[in-house]
PDB file of C-alpha atoms and ligand atoms in Angstrom:
ATOM      1  CA  MET A   1      -0.411  20.113  -6.210  1.00 46.00           C
ATOM      2  CA  LYS A   2      -1.789  22.964  -4.119  1.00 47.00           C
ATOM      3  CA  PRO A   3       1.068  24.751  -2.249  1.00 43.00           C
ATOM      4  CA  GLN A   4      -0.370  24.209   1.263  1.00 48.00           C
ATOM      5  CA  LEU A   5      -0.284  20.446   0.668  1.00 59.00           C
ATOM      6  CA  LYS A   6       3.430  20.195  -0.052  1.00 58.00           C
ATOM      7  CA  ASN A   7       4.169  18.617   3.363  1.00 57.00           C
ATOM      8  CA  ALA A   8       1.460  16.006   3.039  1.00 87.00           C
ATOM      9  CA  LYS A   9       3.069  12.629   3.294  1.00 95.00           C
ATOM     10  CA  PRO A  10       1.967   9.656   5.400  1.00 97.00           C
ATOM     11  CA  PHE A  11       2.172  10.307   9.146  1.00 97.00           C
ATOM     12  CA  LEU A  12       1.893   6.602  10.018  1.00 97.00           C
ATOM     13  CA  ARG A  13       4.366   3.762   9.581  1.00 96.00           C
ATOM     14  CA  TRP A  14       2.575   0.938   7.838  1.00 94.00           C
ATOM     15  CA  ALA A  15       3.507  -2.601   6.817  1.00 90.00           C
ATOM     16  CA  GLY A  16       3.209  -2.785   3.041  1.00 91.00           C
ATOM     17  CA  SER A  17       3.411   1.009   2.621  1.00 94.00           C
ATOM     18  CA  LYS A  18       3.985   1.921  -1.011  1.00 95.00           C
ATOM     19  CA  LYS A  19       6.047   5.040  -0.161  1.00 94.00           C
ATOM     20  CA  GLN A  20       9.017   3.926  -2.235  1.00 94.00           C
ATOM     21  CA  LEU A  21       6.828   3.395  -5.330  1.00 96.00           C
ATOM     22  CA  ILE A  22       5.146   6.819  -5.281  1.00 96.00           C
ATOM     23  CA  PRO A  23       7.057   8.260  -8.279  1.00 95.00           C
ATOM     24  CA  ILE A  24       5.759   5.353 -10.415  1.00 96.00           C
ATOM     25  CA  LEU A  25       2.295   4.919  -8.883  1.00 97.00           C
ATOM     26  CA  SER A  26       1.515   8.637  -9.194  1.00 96.00           C
ATOM     27  CA  GLN A  27       1.946   8.401 -12.977  1.00 95.00           C
ATOM     28  CA  TYR A  28      -1.290   6.398 -13.147  1.00 96.00           C
ATOM     29  CA  TRP A  29      -3.279   9.274 -11.616  1.00 96.00           C
ATOM     30  CA  ASP A  30      -4.672  11.933 -13.903  1.00 95.00           C
ATOM     31  CA  SER A  31      -5.991  15.160 -12.380  1.00 92.00           C
ATOM     32  CA  SER A  32      -8.896  15.055 -14.838  1.00 95.00           C
ATOM     33  CA  TYR A  33     -10.379  12.173 -12.792  1.00 97.00           C
ATOM     34  CA  ASN A  34     -13.264  13.339 -10.586  1.00 98.00           C
ATOM     35  CA  ARG A  35     -12.410  11.327  -7.503  1.00 98.00           C
ATOM     36  CA  TYR A  36      -9.693   9.143  -6.022  1.00 98.00           C
ATOM     37  CA  VAL A  37     -10.912   5.912  -4.341  1.00 98.00           C
ATOM     38  CA  GLU A  38      -8.638   3.768  -2.142  1.00 98.00           C
ATOM     39  CA  PRO A  39     -10.332   0.770  -0.434  1.00 98.00           C
ATOM     40  CA  PHE A  40      -7.140  -0.563   1.258  1.00 98.00           C
ATOM     41  CA  ALA A  41      -5.905   2.803   2.513  1.00 98.00           C
ATOM     42  CA  GLY A  42      -3.270   1.839   5.135  1.00 97.00           C
ATOM     43  CA  SER A  43      -0.940   4.844   5.443  1.00 98.00           C
ATOM     44  CA  ALA A  44      -2.480   6.221   2.210  1.00 98.00           C
ATOM     45  CA  SER A  45       0.894   7.141   0.723  1.00 97.00           C
ATOM     46  CA  LEU A  46      -0.414   7.679  -2.818  1.00 97.00           C
ATOM     47  CA  PHE A  47      -3.398   9.716  -1.592  1.00 98.00           C
ATOM     48  CA  PHE A  48      -1.198  12.139   0.397  1.00 97.00           C
ATOM     49  CA  ASN A  49       1.192  12.474  -2.527  1.00 96.00           C
ATOM     50  CA  ILE A  50      -1.378  13.366  -5.172  1.00 96.00           C
ATOM     51  CA  ALA A  51      -3.677  15.321  -2.803  1.00 96.00           C
ATOM     52  CA  PRO A  52      -6.811  14.857  -4.964  1.00 96.00           C
ATOM     53  CA  SER A  53      -9.640  17.389  -4.817  1.00 96.00           C
ATOM     54  CA  ALA A  54     -12.120  14.620  -3.913  1.00 97.00           C
ATOM     55  CA  ALA A  55     -11.506  11.179  -2.428  1.00 98.00           C
ATOM     56  CA  LEU A  56     -13.046   8.147  -0.770  1.00 98.00           C
ATOM     57  CA  LEU A  57     -10.603   6.420   1.590  1.00 98.00           C
ATOM     58  CA  SER A  58     -11.472   3.242   3.417  1.00 98.00           C
ATOM     59  CA  ASP A  59      -9.870   0.391   5.305  1.00 97.00           C
ATOM     60  CA  ILE A  60     -11.147  -2.482   7.394  1.00 96.00           C
ATOM     61  CA  ASN A  61      -9.085  -1.173  10.327  1.00 95.00           C
ATOM     62  CA  VAL A  62     -11.584   0.808  12.416  1.00 95.00           C
ATOM     63  CA  ASP A  63      -8.929   2.515  14.577  1.00 96.00           C
ATOM     64  CA  LEU A  64      -6.989   3.633  11.512  1.00 97.00           C
ATOM     65  CA  ILE A  65     -10.009   5.307   9.916  1.00 98.00           C
ATOM     66  CA  ALA A  66     -11.081   6.821  13.255  1.00 98.00           C
ATOM     67  CA  THR A  67      -7.572   8.333  13.530  1.00 98.00           C
ATOM     68  CA  TYR A  68      -7.830   9.857  10.036  1.00 98.00           C
ATOM     69  CA  SER A  69     -11.241  11.312  10.982  1.00 98.00           C
ATOM     70  CA  GLN A  70      -9.769  12.938  14.072  1.00 98.00           C
ATOM     71  CA  ILE A  71      -6.814  14.356  12.134  1.00 98.00           C
ATOM     72  CA  LYS A  72      -9.277  15.703   9.573  1.00 98.00           C
ATOM     73  CA  ASN A  73     -11.892  17.170  11.956  1.00 98.00           C
ATOM     74  CA  ASN A  74     -10.329  17.584  15.390  1.00 98.00           C
ATOM     75  CA  LEU A  75      -6.620  18.272  14.871  1.00 98.00           C
ATOM     76  CA  PRO A  76      -5.959  20.712  17.788  1.00 98.00           C
ATOM     77  CA  ALA A  77      -7.337  18.195  20.322  1.00 98.00           C
ATOM     78  CA  VAL A  78      -5.235  15.338  18.860  1.00 98.00           C
ATOM     79  CA  ILE A  79      -2.130  17.541  18.987  1.00 98.00           C
ATOM     80  CA  ARG A  80      -2.802  18.486  22.643  1.00 98.00           C
ATOM     81  CA  SER A  81      -3.042  14.801  23.633  1.00 98.00           C
ATOM     82  CA  LEU A  82      -0.245  13.518  21.404  1.00 98.00           C
ATOM     83  CA  TYR A  83       2.645  15.706  22.562  1.00 98.00           C
ATOM     84  CA  LYS A  84       1.884  14.936  26.226  1.00 97.00           C
ATOM     85  CA  LEU A  85       2.923  11.330  25.537  1.00 97.00           C
ATOM     86  CA  LYS A  86       6.634  10.848  26.146  1.00 96.00           C
ATOM     87  CA  LYS A  87       8.697   8.158  24.495  1.00 96.00           C
ATOM     88  CA  SER A  88      10.069   5.375  26.710  1.00 96.00           C
ATOM     89  CA  PRO A  89       9.566   1.606  26.823  1.00 96.00           C
ATOM     90  CA  GLU A  90       7.653   1.970  30.123  1.00 97.00           C
ATOM     91  CA  ASN A  91       5.327   4.672  28.770  1.00 97.00           C
ATOM     92  CA  TYR A  92       4.766   2.604  25.637  1.00 97.00           C
ATOM     93  CA  MET A  93       3.603  -0.402  27.696  1.00 97.00           C
ATOM     94  CA  ARG A  94       1.417   1.837  29.905  1.00 97.00           C
ATOM     95  CA  ILE A  95      -0.233   3.509  26.906  1.00 97.00           C
ATOM     96  CA  ARG A  96      -0.636   0.205  25.090  1.00 97.00           C
ATOM     97  CA  ALA A  97      -2.416  -1.221  28.156  1.00 96.00           C
ATOM     98  CA  MET A  98      -5.031   1.592  28.169  1.00 95.00           C
ATOM     99  CA  ASP A  99      -8.529   0.566  27.135  1.00 93.00           C
ATOM    100  CA  PRO A 100      -9.145   2.662  23.990  1.00 94.00           C
ATOM    101  CA  SER A 101     -12.938   2.437  24.437  1.00 93.00           C
ATOM    102  CA  LYS A 102     -12.589   4.510  27.629  1.00 95.00           C
ATOM    103  CA  LEU A 103     -10.701   7.350  25.872  1.00 97.00           C
ATOM    104  CA  SER A 104     -12.102  10.366  24.029  1.00 98.00           C
ATOM    105  CA  PRO A 105     -11.871  10.081  20.194  1.00 98.00           C
ATOM    106  CA  SER A 106      -8.971  12.582  20.049  1.00 98.00           C
ATOM    107  CA  THR A 107      -6.980  10.867  22.851  1.00 98.00           C
ATOM    108  CA  ARG A 108      -7.654   7.537  21.194  1.00 98.00           C
ATOM    109  CA  ALA A 109      -6.223   8.891  17.927  1.00 98.00           C
ATOM    110  CA  ALA A 110      -3.170  10.259  19.790  1.00 98.00           C
ATOM    111  CA  ARG A 111      -2.656   6.824  21.377  1.00 98.00           C
ATOM    112  CA  PHE A 112      -2.879   5.177  17.950  1.00 97.00           C
ATOM    113  CA  ILE A 113      -0.273   7.544  16.455  1.00 98.00           C
ATOM    114  CA  PHE A 114       2.034   7.127  19.481  1.00 98.00           C
ATOM    115  CA  LEU A 115       1.862   3.301  19.428  1.00 97.00           C
ATOM    116  CA  ASN A 116       2.271   3.231  15.651  1.00 97.00           C
ATOM    117  CA  ARG A 117       5.418   5.357  15.861  1.00 97.00           C
ATOM    118  CA  TYR A 118       7.137   3.459  18.661  1.00 97.00           C
ATOM    119  CA  CYS A 119       6.004  -0.131  18.061  1.00 96.00           C
ATOM    120  CA  PHE A 120       8.168  -2.749  16.392  1.00 94.00           C
ATOM    121  CA  ASN A 121       8.422  -2.001  12.645  1.00 90.00           C
ATOM    122  CA  GLY A 122       5.157  -0.021  12.522  1.00 90.00           C
ATOM    123  CA  LEU A 123       3.152  -3.233  12.592  1.00 91.00           C
ATOM    124  CA  TYR A 124      -0.531  -3.342  13.425  1.00 91.00           C
ATOM    125  CA  ARG A 125      -1.425  -6.600  15.077  1.00 90.00           C
ATOM    126  CA  THR A 126      -4.097  -7.485  17.596  1.00 88.00           C
ATOM    127  CA  ASN A 127      -4.816 -10.576  19.645  1.00 88.00           C
ATOM    128  CA  ARG A 128      -8.076 -12.543  19.333  1.00 84.00           C
ATOM    129  CA  ALA A 129      -9.788 -10.086  21.656  1.00 85.00           C
ATOM    130  CA  GLY A 130      -8.837  -7.210  19.327  1.00 84.00           C
ATOM    131  CA  ILE A 131      -6.213  -5.778  21.729  1.00 89.00           C
ATOM    132  CA  PHE A 132      -3.146  -4.209  20.067  1.00 93.00           C
ATOM    133  CA  ASN A 133      -0.162  -6.350  21.104  1.00 94.00           C
ATOM    134  CA  VAL A 134       2.913  -5.271  19.088  1.00 95.00           C
ATOM    135  CA  PRO A 135       6.052  -4.957  21.285  1.00 95.00           C
ATOM    136  CA  TYR A 136       8.067  -1.762  21.767  1.00 96.00           C
ATOM    137  CA  GLY A 137      10.461  -0.903  18.937  1.00 95.00           C
ATOM    138  CA  GLY A 138      10.993   2.810  19.431  1.00 91.00           C
ATOM    139  CA  ASP A 139      14.785   2.924  19.556  1.00 90.00           C
ATOM    140  CA  ARG A 140      15.180   3.431  15.798  1.00 87.00           C
ATOM    141  CA  SER A 141      11.719   4.547  14.750  1.00 90.00           C
ATOM    142  CA  GLY A 142      12.263   8.313  14.576  1.00 91.00           C
ATOM    143  CA  ASP A 143      10.114  10.992  16.212  1.00 95.00           C
ATOM    144  CA  LEU A 144       6.394  11.575  16.302  1.00 97.00           C
ATOM    145  CA  PRO A 145       5.115  13.492  13.247  1.00 97.00           C
ATOM    146  CA  ASN A 146       5.394  17.233  13.980  1.00 96.00           C
ATOM    147  CA  LYS A 147       2.529  19.757  13.999  1.00 97.00           C
ATOM    148  CA  LEU A 148       3.267  21.077  10.515  1.00 96.00           C
ATOM    149  CA  HIS A 149       3.226  17.563   9.123  1.00 96.00           C
ATOM    150  CA  LEU A 150      -0.104  16.709  10.810  1.00 97.00           C
ATOM    151  CA  LYS A 151      -1.589  20.047   9.687  1.00 97.00           C
ATOM    152  CA  ALA A 152      -0.693  19.292   6.059  1.00 97.00           C
ATOM    153  CA  CYS A 153      -2.289  15.833   6.380  1.00 97.00           C
ATOM    154  CA  SER A 154      -5.383  17.353   7.983  1.00 98.00           C
ATOM    155  CA  THR A 155      -5.754  19.798   5.079  1.00 97.00           C
ATOM    156  CA  CYS A 156      -5.315  16.982   2.596  1.00 97.00           C
ATOM    157  CA  LEU A 157      -7.878  14.775   4.373  1.00 98.00           C
ATOM    158  CA  LYS A 158     -10.521  17.556   4.188  1.00 98.00           C
ATOM    159  CA  THR A 159     -11.312  16.448   0.649  1.00 97.00           C
ATOM    160  CA  ALA A 160     -11.781  12.800   1.647  1.00 98.00           C
ATOM    161  CA  ARG A 161     -14.785  10.820   2.772  1.00 98.00           C
ATOM    162  CA  LEU A 162     -13.497   8.293   5.318  1.00 98.00           C
ATOM    163  CA  VAL A 163     -15.172   4.952   5.840  1.00 98.00           C
ATOM    164  CA  SER A 164     -14.201   1.889   7.801  1.00 98.00           C
ATOM    165  CA  CYS A 165     -15.428  -1.182   5.908  1.00 97.00           C
ATOM    166  CA  GLY A 166     -14.423  -4.124   3.746  1.00 97.00           C
ATOM    167  CA  PHE A 167     -13.266  -3.338   0.208  1.00 98.00           C
ATOM    168  CA  SER A 168     -16.420  -4.600  -1.546  1.00 98.00           C
ATOM    169  CA  THR A 169     -18.609  -2.053   0.246  1.00 98.00           C
ATOM    170  CA  THR A 170     -16.348   0.749  -0.989  1.00 98.00           C
ATOM    171  CA  LEU A 171     -16.178  -0.592  -4.522  1.00 98.00           C
ATOM    172  CA  GLU A 172     -19.970  -0.732  -4.702  1.00 98.00           C
ATOM    173  CA  ALA A 173     -19.927   3.071  -4.287  1.00 97.00           C
ATOM    174  CA  VAL A 174     -17.596   3.648  -7.260  1.00 98.00           C
ATOM    175  CA  VAL A 175     -19.049   5.606 -10.199  1.00 98.00           C
ATOM    176  CA  PRO A 176     -17.780   6.584 -13.671  1.00 97.00           C
ATOM    177  CA  GLY A 177     -15.265   9.419 -13.358  1.00 98.00           C
ATOM    178  CA  ASP A 178     -13.576   7.753 -10.349  1.00 98.00           C
ATOM    179  CA  PHE A 179     -10.061   6.310 -10.287  1.00 98.00           C
ATOM    180  CA  VAL A 180      -9.492   3.294  -7.991  1.00 98.00           C
ATOM    181  CA  TYR A 181      -6.175   2.313  -6.414  1.00 98.00           C
ATOM    182  CA  MET A 182      -6.165  -1.095  -4.678  1.00 98.00           C
ATOM    183  CA  ASP A 183      -3.260  -2.326  -2.597  1.00 97.00           C
ATOM    184  CA  PRO A 184      -4.584  -5.474  -0.917  1.00 97.00           C
ATOM    185  CA  PRO A 185      -2.575  -7.380   1.695  1.00 93.00           C
ATOM    186  CA  TYR A 186      -0.555 -10.241   0.333  1.00 86.00           C
ATOM    187  CA  SER A 187      -2.177 -13.609   0.729  1.00 77.00           C
ATOM    188  CA  VAL A 188       0.875 -15.355  -0.668  1.00 57.00           C
ATOM    189  CA  LYS A 189       1.233 -18.748   0.965  1.00 57.00           C
ATOM    190  CA  ALA A 190       4.203 -19.403   3.248  1.00 39.00           C
ATOM    191  CA  GLN A 191       4.649 -15.698   4.009  1.00 51.00           C
ATOM    192  CA  ARG A 192       3.905 -14.089   7.340  1.00 47.00           C
ATOM    193  CA  VAL A 193       3.128 -10.702   5.838  1.00 45.00           C
ATOM    194  CA  PHE A 194      -0.644 -11.110   5.821  1.00 41.00           C
ATOM    195  CA  SER A 195      -0.770 -11.430   9.592  1.00 45.00           C
ATOM    196  CA  GLU A 196       0.873  -8.033  10.016  1.00 49.00           C
ATOM    197  CA  TYR A 197      -2.410  -6.154   9.851  1.00 50.00           C
ATOM    198  CA  ASP A 198      -4.727  -8.169  12.021  1.00 49.00           C
ATOM    199  CA  ALA A 199      -5.550 -11.581  13.373  1.00 41.00           C
ATOM    200  CA  SER A 200      -7.585 -12.236  10.236  1.00 53.00           C
ATOM    201  CA  VAL A 201      -5.962 -13.472   7.053  1.00 69.00           C
ATOM    202  CA  PHE A 202      -6.582 -12.030   3.593  1.00 86.00           C
ATOM    203  CA  SER A 203      -7.775 -15.239   2.006  1.00 89.00           C
ATOM    204  CA  GLU A 204      -7.562 -16.641  -1.502  1.00 90.00           C
ATOM    205  CA  LYS A 205     -11.338 -16.161  -1.679  1.00 92.00           C
ATOM    206  CA  GLN A 206     -10.945 -12.430  -1.036  1.00 94.00           C
ATOM    207  CA  LEU A 207      -8.231 -12.240  -3.663  1.00 95.00           C
ATOM    208  CA  LYS A 208     -10.608 -13.807  -6.189  1.00 96.00           C
ATOM    209  CA  LEU A 209     -13.144 -11.161  -5.212  1.00 97.00           C
ATOM    210  CA  VAL A 210     -10.543  -8.455  -5.916  1.00 98.00           C
ATOM    211  CA  LYS A 211     -10.111  -9.945  -9.400  1.00 98.00           C
ATOM    212  CA  GLN A 212     -13.885  -9.952  -9.954  1.00 98.00           C
ATOM    213  CA  TRP A 213     -13.979  -6.285  -8.978  1.00 98.00           C
ATOM    214  CA  MET A 214     -11.146  -5.506 -11.412  1.00 98.00           C
ATOM    215  CA  ARG A 215     -13.188  -7.063 -14.243  1.00 98.00           C
ATOM    216  CA  LYS A 216     -16.328  -5.246 -13.132  1.00 98.00           C
ATOM    217  CA  LEU A 217     -14.568  -1.853 -12.945  1.00 98.00           C
ATOM    218  CA  ASP A 218     -13.084  -2.484 -16.376  1.00 98.00           C
ATOM    219  CA  ARG A 219     -16.495  -3.308 -17.867  1.00 98.00           C
ATOM    220  CA  LYS A 220     -17.823  -0.027 -16.432  1.00 97.00           C
ATOM    221  CA  GLY A 221     -14.885   1.866 -17.979  1.00 97.00           C
ATOM    222  CA  ILE A 222     -13.516   2.881 -14.566  1.00 98.00           C
ATOM    223  CA  PRO A 223      -9.720   3.158 -14.492  1.00 98.00           C
ATOM    224  CA  PHE A 224      -7.934   1.226 -11.750  1.00 98.00           C
ATOM    225  CA  LEU A 225      -4.461   0.409 -10.505  1.00 98.00           C
ATOM    226  CA  VAL A 226      -3.656  -2.655  -8.360  1.00 98.00           C
ATOM    227  CA  SER A 227      -0.275  -3.308  -6.736  1.00 97.00           C
ATOM    228  CA  TYR A 228       0.669  -6.804  -5.667  1.00 96.00           C
ATOM    229  CA  ALA A 229       3.813  -8.843  -4.956  1.00 93.00           C
ATOM    230  CA  SER A 230       5.156 -10.793  -7.913  1.00 94.00           C
ATOM    231  CA  SER A 231       3.857 -14.297  -7.161  1.00 93.00           C
ATOM    232  CA  ASN A 232       1.392 -16.857  -8.523  1.00 93.00           C
ATOM    233  CA  GLU A 233      -1.406 -14.823  -6.949  1.00 94.00           C
ATOM    234  CA  GLY A 234      -0.045 -11.670  -8.576  1.00 95.00           C
ATOM    235  CA  GLU A 235       0.033 -13.414 -11.967  1.00 96.00           C
ATOM    236  CA  PHE A 236      -3.586 -14.442 -11.424  1.00 96.00           C
ATOM    237  CA  LEU A 237      -4.594 -10.819 -10.764  1.00 97.00           C
ATOM    238  CA  SER A 238      -2.635  -9.481 -13.715  1.00 97.00           C
ATOM    239  CA  LYS A 239      -4.031 -11.774 -16.436  1.00 97.00           C
ATOM    240  CA  GLY A 240      -5.954  -9.734 -19.002  1.00 96.00           C
ATOM    241  CA  PHE A 241      -4.600  -6.354 -17.857  1.00 97.00           C
ATOM    242  CA  TYR A 242      -1.528  -4.190 -18.450  1.00 96.00           C
ATOM    243  CA  THR A 243       1.219  -5.132 -15.998  1.00 96.00           C
ATOM    244  CA  GLN A 244       4.402  -3.313 -15.133  1.00 95.00           C
ATOM    245  CA  VAL A 245       7.076  -5.037 -13.027  1.00 96.00           C
ATOM    246  CA  VAL A 246       9.004  -2.850 -10.598  1.00 96.00           C
ATOM    247  CA  SER A 247      11.669  -3.675  -8.060  1.00 92.00           C
ATOM    248  CA  VAL A 248      11.125  -2.851  -4.355  1.00 88.00           C
ATOM    249  CA  LYS A 249      13.037  -3.246  -1.116  1.00 83.00           C
ATOM    250  CA  ARG A 250      11.067  -5.442   1.261  1.00 74.00           C
ATOM    251  CA  ASN A 251      11.507  -6.369   4.935  1.00 66.00           C
ATOM    252  CA  ILE A 252      11.344 -10.135   4.867  1.00 53.00           C
ATOM    253  CA  ALA A 253       9.267 -11.479   7.784  1.00 52.00           C
ATOM    254  CA  GLY A 254       8.987  -7.936   9.157  1.00 53.00           C
ATOM    255  CA  PHE A 255      12.679  -7.622  10.048  1.00 55.00           C
ATOM    256  CA  ALA A 256      14.555  -4.617   8.674  1.00 56.00           C
ATOM    257  CA  ALA A 257      17.816  -6.585   8.886  1.00 57.00           C
ATOM    258  CA  ASN A 258      16.402  -8.974   6.284  1.00 57.00           C
ATOM    259  CA  ARG A 259      15.768  -6.340   3.636  1.00 66.00           C
ATOM    260  CA  ARG A 260      15.888  -7.730   0.099  1.00 75.00           C
ATOM    261  CA  ARG A 261      14.835  -6.562  -3.309  1.00 84.00           C
ATOM    262  CA  SER A 262      11.817  -8.209  -4.823  1.00 89.00           C
ATOM    263  CA  ASP A 263       9.376  -7.512  -7.640  1.00 94.00           C
ATOM    264  CA  GLU A 264       6.011  -5.806  -7.388  1.00 96.00           C
ATOM    265  CA  LEU A 265       3.375  -5.957 -10.124  1.00 97.00           C
ATOM    266  CA  LEU A 266       1.478  -2.792 -11.072  1.00 97.00           C
ATOM    267  CA  ILE A 267      -1.694  -3.927 -12.794  1.00 98.00           C
ATOM    268  CA  SER A 268      -4.061  -1.584 -14.588  1.00 98.00           C
ATOM    269  CA  ASN A 269      -6.732  -1.380 -17.268  1.00 97.00           C
ATOM    270  CA  VAL A 270      -5.077   1.830 -18.494  1.00 95.00           C
ATOM    271  CA  HIS A 271      -1.854   1.582 -20.473  1.00 84.00           C
ATOM    272  CA  PRO A 272       0.871   3.195 -18.374  1.00 72.00           C
ATOM    273  CA  SER A 273       2.272   5.936 -20.600  1.00 67.00           C
ATOM    274  CA  LYS A 274       5.848   5.511 -19.511  1.00 48.00           C
ATOM    275  CA  GLU A 275       8.870   3.382 -20.119  1.00 46.00           C
ATOM    276  CA  GLY A 276       9.090   0.033 -18.347  1.00 44.00           C
ATOM    277  CA  GLU A 277       8.465  -3.599 -18.901  1.00 44.00           C
ATOM    278  CA  ILE A 278       4.898  -4.416 -19.871  1.00 46.00           C
ATOM    279  CA  LEU A 279       3.883  -8.066 -19.674  1.00 45.00           C
TER     280      LEU A 279
HETATM  281  C1  SAM B 301      -0.790  -3.230   1.875  1.00 82.99           C
HETATM  282  S1  SAM B 301      -1.748  -2.326   3.018  1.00 82.99           S
HETATM  283  C2  SAM B 301      -2.062  -0.829   2.162  1.00 82.99           C
HETATM  284  C3  SAM B 301      -0.845   0.042   2.206  1.00 82.99           C
HETATM  285  C4  SAM B 301      -1.041   1.400   1.564  1.00 82.99           C
HETATM  286  N1  SAM B 301      -1.107   1.319   0.134  1.00 82.99           N
HETATM  287  C5  SAM B 301       0.103   2.300   1.977  1.00 82.99           C
HETATM  288  O1  SAM B 301       0.839   2.840   1.132  1.00 82.99           O
HETATM  289  O2  SAM B 301       0.289   2.429   3.195  1.00 82.99           O
HETATM  290  C6  SAM B 301      -3.279  -3.154   2.991  1.00 82.99           C
HETATM  291  C7  SAM B 301      -4.382  -2.573   3.873  1.00 82.99           C
HETATM  292  O3  SAM B 301      -5.584  -3.320   3.634  1.00 82.99           O
HETATM  293  C8  SAM B 301      -6.341  -3.357   4.836  1.00 82.99           C
HETATM  294  N2  SAM B 301      -7.280  -4.501   4.707  1.00 82.99           N
HETATM  295  C9  SAM B 301      -7.069  -5.821   4.979  1.00 82.99           C
HETATM  296  N3  SAM B 301      -8.147  -6.556   4.662  1.00 82.99           N
HETATM  297  C10 SAM B 301      -9.075  -5.699   4.171  1.00 82.99           C
HETATM  298  C11 SAM B 301     -10.396  -5.849   3.664  1.00 82.99           C
HETATM  299  N4  SAM B 301     -10.985  -7.041   3.598  1.00 82.99           N
HETATM  300  N5  SAM B 301     -11.053  -4.737   3.233  1.00 82.99           N
HETATM  301  C12 SAM B 301     -10.472  -3.506   3.308  1.00 82.99           C
HETATM  302  N6  SAM B 301      -9.214  -3.303   3.800  1.00 82.99           N
HETATM  303  C13 SAM B 301      -8.527  -4.371   4.213  1.00 82.99           C
HETATM  304  C14 SAM B 301      -5.313  -3.482   5.937  1.00 82.99           C
HETATM  305  O4  SAM B 301      -5.845  -2.994   7.156  1.00 82.99           O
HETATM  306  C15 SAM B 301      -4.152  -2.620   5.374  1.00 82.99           C
HETATM  307  O5  SAM B 301      -4.209  -1.318   5.902  1.00 82.99           O
END
């Protein structure tokens, strides 16, 4: 890793972040790959860790990608707006109530980072009208990311093309030489987790499309890694590919008090050259 990128770690809290799996996930990346592609970027924990020299990052969340663009291209203006915002439950509600379409792109990004830091459990949830509606949860959420941290992320993002779109659009742009990491939302039945990102649900149909893309990437000889909760749906994704089972701590139903260990499947068309259980 280049020395100036050593502070690059996610600056957002994100439901389903793979922060705790980075030491294992990063073993699938090889610096001989031309480009890193992540169609379900979220807080982009693997991207910031490996700091690739070229990347394509995308997510369906328009505000998330707009925030990354501002951190990449307009950092001083984001910093000026961000540190004017002071933490308190009242300020949180006032800032949450602002109409983001009336704000400049940098102030809008600052608002996004502020709300993400001080909302309940770092969730991103909107109502039917697309208005962010997560309650305040700032008492135990730590501080805003500092300038040095944001600067490191900005430097890291300079190598990335940022696009807000559905995963298929991104995967259509993949070419030989790329490496693809996919971390789709869980669509496991009877779990609330899928509603943590947006009003829309990641459906079984979309999961089948992910599987079709895995087969297509494999046929083209493009290496990929998919992470997914151990479940019937996870088994479906893993069939025909190398699968490693790892244990993770998860907040059940979004509540930190309900943290339990559960299994995550790491599915790839490249044999993971490390110890661990391979299905
Ligand atoms: C499990 S999170 C990714 C977490 C990420 N790996 C990290 O470490 O933070 C899944 C992401 O997929 C995004 N997403 C949901 N549906 C999508 C779709 N149809 N196309 C692209 N992204 C989508 C969500 O906005 C969310 O950020």
